[in-house]
């Protein structure tokens, strides 16, 4: 509960904004920023996993190739 927006400090005019503590514009921006943070974290995890799998795959391929050359 706040009479002023916690993000930009402007006076809140409607009840739902006062309940949230943010004006409608700031509330949308905050929601988007939170979503972006979560999405970017997931993306980083995915990229890391793919990179590791690819490295393992390439290592295995090269190991097989070198074993064929030797034998
Ligand atoms: Zn605001």
Short mmCIF file of N, CA and C and ligand atoms in Angstrom, two decimals:
data_model
loop_
_atom_site.label_atom_id
_atom_site.label_comp_id
_atom_site.label_asym_id
_atom_site.label_seq_id
_atom_site.Cartn_x
_atom_site.Cartn_y
_atom_site.Cartn_z
N UNK A 1 0.85 -1.21 0.00
CA UNK A 1 0.00 0.00 0.00
C UNK A 1 0.88 1.26 0.00
N UNK A 2 0.67 2.16 -0.95
CA UNK A 2 1.46 3.39 -1.01
C UNK A 2 0.64 4.45 -1.74
N UNK A 3 0.76 5.67 -1.29
CA UNK A 3 0.07 6.78 -1.94
C UNK A 3 0.85 7.28 -3.15
N UNK A 4 2.15 6.96 -3.16
CA UNK A 4 2.99 7.40 -4.27
C UNK A 4 3.66 6.18 -4.90
N UNK A 5 3.89 6.27 -6.21
CA UNK A 5 4.54 5.16 -6.92
C UNK A 5 5.93 4.91 -6.35
N UNK A 6 6.21 3.65 -6.05
CA UNK A 6 7.50 3.29 -5.46
C UNK A 6 8.62 3.37 -6.50
N UNK A 7 8.26 3.44 -7.77
CA UNK A 7 9.28 3.46 -8.81
C UNK A 7 9.61 4.88 -9.22
N UNK A 8 8.56 5.70 -9.51
CA UNK A 8 8.82 7.05 -10.03
C UNK A 8 8.39 8.14 -9.06
N UNK A 9 7.66 7.80 -7.99
CA UNK A 9 7.33 8.78 -6.96
C UNK A 9 6.10 9.61 -7.28
N UNK A 10 5.42 9.31 -8.38
CA UNK A 10 4.21 10.07 -8.72
C UNK A 10 3.04 9.65 -7.84
N UNK A 11 2.09 10.56 -7.63
CA UNK A 11 0.92 10.25 -6.81
C UNK A 11 0.06 9.20 -7.50
N UNK A 12 -0.42 8.21 -6.75
CA UNK A 12 -1.27 7.15 -7.31
C UNK A 12 -2.72 7.57 -7.18
N UNK A 13 -3.47 7.43 -8.28
CA UNK A 13 -4.84 7.96 -8.31
C UNK A 13 -5.89 6.88 -8.09
N UNK A 14 -5.63 5.64 -8.52
CA UNK A 14 -6.70 4.64 -8.34
C UNK A 14 -6.32 3.57 -7.31
N UNK A 15 -7.34 2.89 -6.82
CA UNK A 15 -7.17 1.97 -5.68
C UNK A 15 -6.21 0.83 -6.03
N UNK A 16 -6.33 0.28 -7.22
CA UNK A 16 -5.49 -0.87 -7.57
C UNK A 16 -4.01 -0.44 -7.63
N UNK A 17 -3.77 0.78 -8.11
CA UNK A 17 -2.39 1.26 -8.14
C UNK A 17 -1.85 1.44 -6.73
N UNK A 18 -2.69 1.97 -5.84
CA UNK A 18 -2.28 2.17 -4.45
C UNK A 18 -2.00 0.82 -3.80
N UNK A 19 -2.81 -0.19 -4.10
CA UNK A 19 -2.59 -1.54 -3.56
C UNK A 19 -1.26 -2.10 -4.02
N UNK A 20 -0.97 -1.94 -5.31
CA UNK A 20 0.29 -2.48 -5.87
C UNK A 20 1.48 -1.66 -5.41
N UNK A 21 1.24 -0.35 -5.21
CA UNK A 21 2.34 0.54 -4.84
C UNK A 21 3.02 1.14 -6.07
N UNK A 22 2.50 0.83 -7.26
CA UNK A 22 3.08 1.36 -8.50
C UNK A 22 1.98 1.87 -9.39
N UNK A 23 2.24 2.90 -10.16
CA UNK A 23 1.31 3.35 -11.19
C UNK A 23 1.21 2.28 -12.27
N UNK A 24 0.15 2.33 -13.11
CA UNK A 24 -0.05 1.28 -14.12
C UNK A 24 1.13 1.15 -15.07
N UNK A 25 1.71 2.26 -15.49
CA UNK A 25 2.85 2.19 -16.42
C UNK A 25 4.05 1.54 -15.77
N UNK A 26 4.36 1.95 -14.53
CA UNK A 26 5.51 1.39 -13.83
C UNK A 26 5.27 -0.08 -13.51
N UNK A 27 4.06 -0.44 -13.18
CA UNK A 27 3.75 -1.84 -12.84
C UNK A 27 4.01 -2.74 -14.05
N UNK A 28 3.60 -2.28 -15.22
CA UNK A 28 3.85 -3.06 -16.46
C UNK A 28 5.35 -3.20 -16.70
N UNK A 29 6.07 -2.10 -16.53
CA UNK A 29 7.52 -2.14 -16.77
C UNK A 29 8.20 -3.11 -15.81
N UNK A 30 7.77 -3.08 -14.56
CA UNK A 30 8.37 -3.97 -13.56
C UNK A 30 8.08 -5.43 -13.92
N UNK A 31 6.86 -5.71 -14.32
CA UNK A 31 6.52 -7.08 -14.73
C UNK A 31 7.37 -7.54 -15.90
N UNK A 32 7.55 -6.65 -16.88
CA UNK A 32 8.36 -7.00 -18.06
C UNK A 32 9.80 -7.26 -17.65
N UNK A 33 10.33 -6.41 -16.78
CA UNK A 33 11.73 -6.57 -16.36
C UNK A 33 11.92 -7.90 -15.63
N UNK A 34 10.94 -8.27 -14.78
CA UNK A 34 11.05 -9.55 -14.05
C UNK A 34 11.01 -10.72 -15.03
N UNK A 35 10.10 -10.63 -16.02
CA UNK A 35 10.01 -11.70 -17.03
C UNK A 35 11.31 -11.81 -17.81
N UNK A 36 11.85 -10.66 -18.20
CA UNK A 36 13.10 -10.66 -18.97
C UNK A 36 14.21 -11.33 -18.17
N UNK A 37 14.29 -10.99 -16.87
CA UNK A 37 15.34 -11.58 -16.04
C UNK A 37 15.22 -13.09 -16.03
N UNK A 38 13.98 -13.60 -15.84
CA UNK A 38 13.78 -15.05 -15.77
C UNK A 38 14.11 -15.69 -17.11
N UNK A 39 13.65 -15.06 -18.21
CA UNK A 39 13.89 -15.63 -19.53
C UNK A 39 15.38 -15.65 -19.85
N UNK A 40 16.07 -14.57 -19.52
CA UNK A 40 17.49 -14.51 -19.86
C UNK A 40 18.27 -15.55 -19.04
N UNK A 41 17.83 -15.80 -17.80
CA UNK A 41 18.50 -16.82 -17.00
C UNK A 41 18.32 -18.19 -17.64
N UNK A 42 17.10 -18.47 -18.11
CA UNK A 42 16.83 -19.76 -18.74
C UNK A 42 17.66 -19.89 -20.01
N UNK A 43 17.73 -18.82 -20.79
CA UNK A 43 18.49 -18.85 -22.03
C UNK A 43 19.96 -19.15 -21.75
N UNK A 44 20.52 -18.52 -20.74
CA UNK A 44 21.93 -18.75 -20.40
C UNK A 44 22.14 -20.22 -20.05
N UNK A 45 21.24 -20.78 -19.26
CA UNK A 45 21.36 -22.19 -18.88
C UNK A 45 21.31 -23.08 -20.13
N UNK A 46 20.39 -22.79 -21.03
CA UNK A 46 20.27 -23.60 -22.25
C UNK A 46 21.55 -23.53 -23.06
N UNK A 47 22.06 -22.30 -23.25
CA UNK A 47 23.27 -22.13 -24.06
C UNK A 47 24.44 -22.88 -23.44
N UNK A 48 24.56 -22.80 -22.14
CA UNK A 48 25.66 -23.48 -21.47
C UNK A 48 25.56 -24.99 -21.68
N UNK A 49 24.34 -25.52 -21.56
CA UNK A 49 24.15 -26.96 -21.70
C UNK A 49 24.50 -27.41 -23.13
N UNK A 50 24.02 -26.63 -24.12
CA UNK A 50 24.29 -26.99 -25.52
C UNK A 50 25.79 -26.95 -25.78
N UNK A 51 26.45 -25.92 -25.25
CA UNK A 51 27.88 -25.77 -25.49
C UNK A 51 28.64 -26.98 -24.91
N UNK A 52 28.27 -27.37 -23.71
CA UNK A 52 28.96 -28.49 -23.05
C UNK A 52 28.72 -29.77 -23.84
N UNK A 53 27.47 -30.00 -24.25
CA UNK A 53 27.17 -31.22 -25.01
C UNK A 53 27.97 -31.24 -26.31
N UNK A 54 28.04 -30.08 -26.99
CA UNK A 54 28.77 -29.99 -28.23
C UNK A 54 30.25 -30.28 -28.02
N UNK A 55 30.80 -29.74 -26.95
CA UNK A 55 32.22 -29.99 -26.67
C UNK A 55 32.48 -31.46 -26.43
N UNK A 56 31.60 -32.09 -25.68
CA UNK A 56 31.77 -33.52 -25.40
C UNK A 56 31.68 -34.30 -26.70
N UNK A 57 30.71 -33.91 -27.53
CA UNK A 57 30.50 -34.61 -28.78
C UNK A 57 31.74 -34.51 -29.67
N UNK A 58 32.27 -33.26 -29.78
CA UNK A 58 33.45 -33.05 -30.62
C UNK A 58 34.65 -33.82 -30.05
N UNK A 59 34.81 -33.80 -28.75
CA UNK A 59 35.91 -34.53 -28.12
C UNK A 59 35.81 -36.02 -28.45
N UNK A 60 34.61 -36.56 -28.35
CA UNK A 60 34.43 -37.99 -28.63
C UNK A 60 34.76 -38.30 -30.09
N UNK A 61 34.29 -37.42 -30.98
CA UNK A 61 34.56 -37.63 -32.41
C UNK A 61 36.06 -37.65 -32.68
N UNK A 62 36.77 -36.68 -32.12
CA UNK A 62 38.21 -36.59 -32.35
C UNK A 62 38.93 -37.79 -31.74
N UNK A 63 38.43 -38.23 -30.60
CA UNK A 63 39.04 -39.39 -29.95
C UNK A 63 38.88 -40.63 -30.86
N UNK A 64 37.68 -40.77 -31.41
CA UNK A 64 37.44 -41.92 -32.30
C UNK A 64 38.33 -41.86 -33.54
N UNK A 65 38.44 -40.62 -34.10
CA UNK A 65 39.26 -40.44 -35.30
C UNK A 65 40.72 -40.82 -35.01
N UNK A 66 41.25 -40.32 -33.90
CA UNK A 66 42.66 -40.57 -33.57
C UNK A 66 42.86 -42.06 -33.28
N UNK A 67 41.85 -42.70 -32.69
CA UNK A 67 41.98 -44.14 -32.42
C UNK A 67 42.01 -44.92 -33.71
N UNK A 68 41.21 -44.50 -34.70
CA UNK A 68 41.21 -45.18 -36.00
C UNK A 68 42.58 -45.03 -36.66
N UNK A 69 43.15 -43.82 -36.60
CA UNK A 69 44.44 -43.56 -37.22
C UNK A 69 45.52 -44.45 -36.59
N UNK A 70 45.47 -44.55 -35.28
CA UNK A 70 46.49 -45.33 -34.57
C UNK A 70 46.34 -46.82 -34.90
N UNK A 71 45.09 -47.30 -34.87
CA UNK A 71 44.87 -48.73 -35.12
C UNK A 71 44.68 -48.93 -36.61
ZN1 LIG B 1 5.52 5.15 -11.37
#
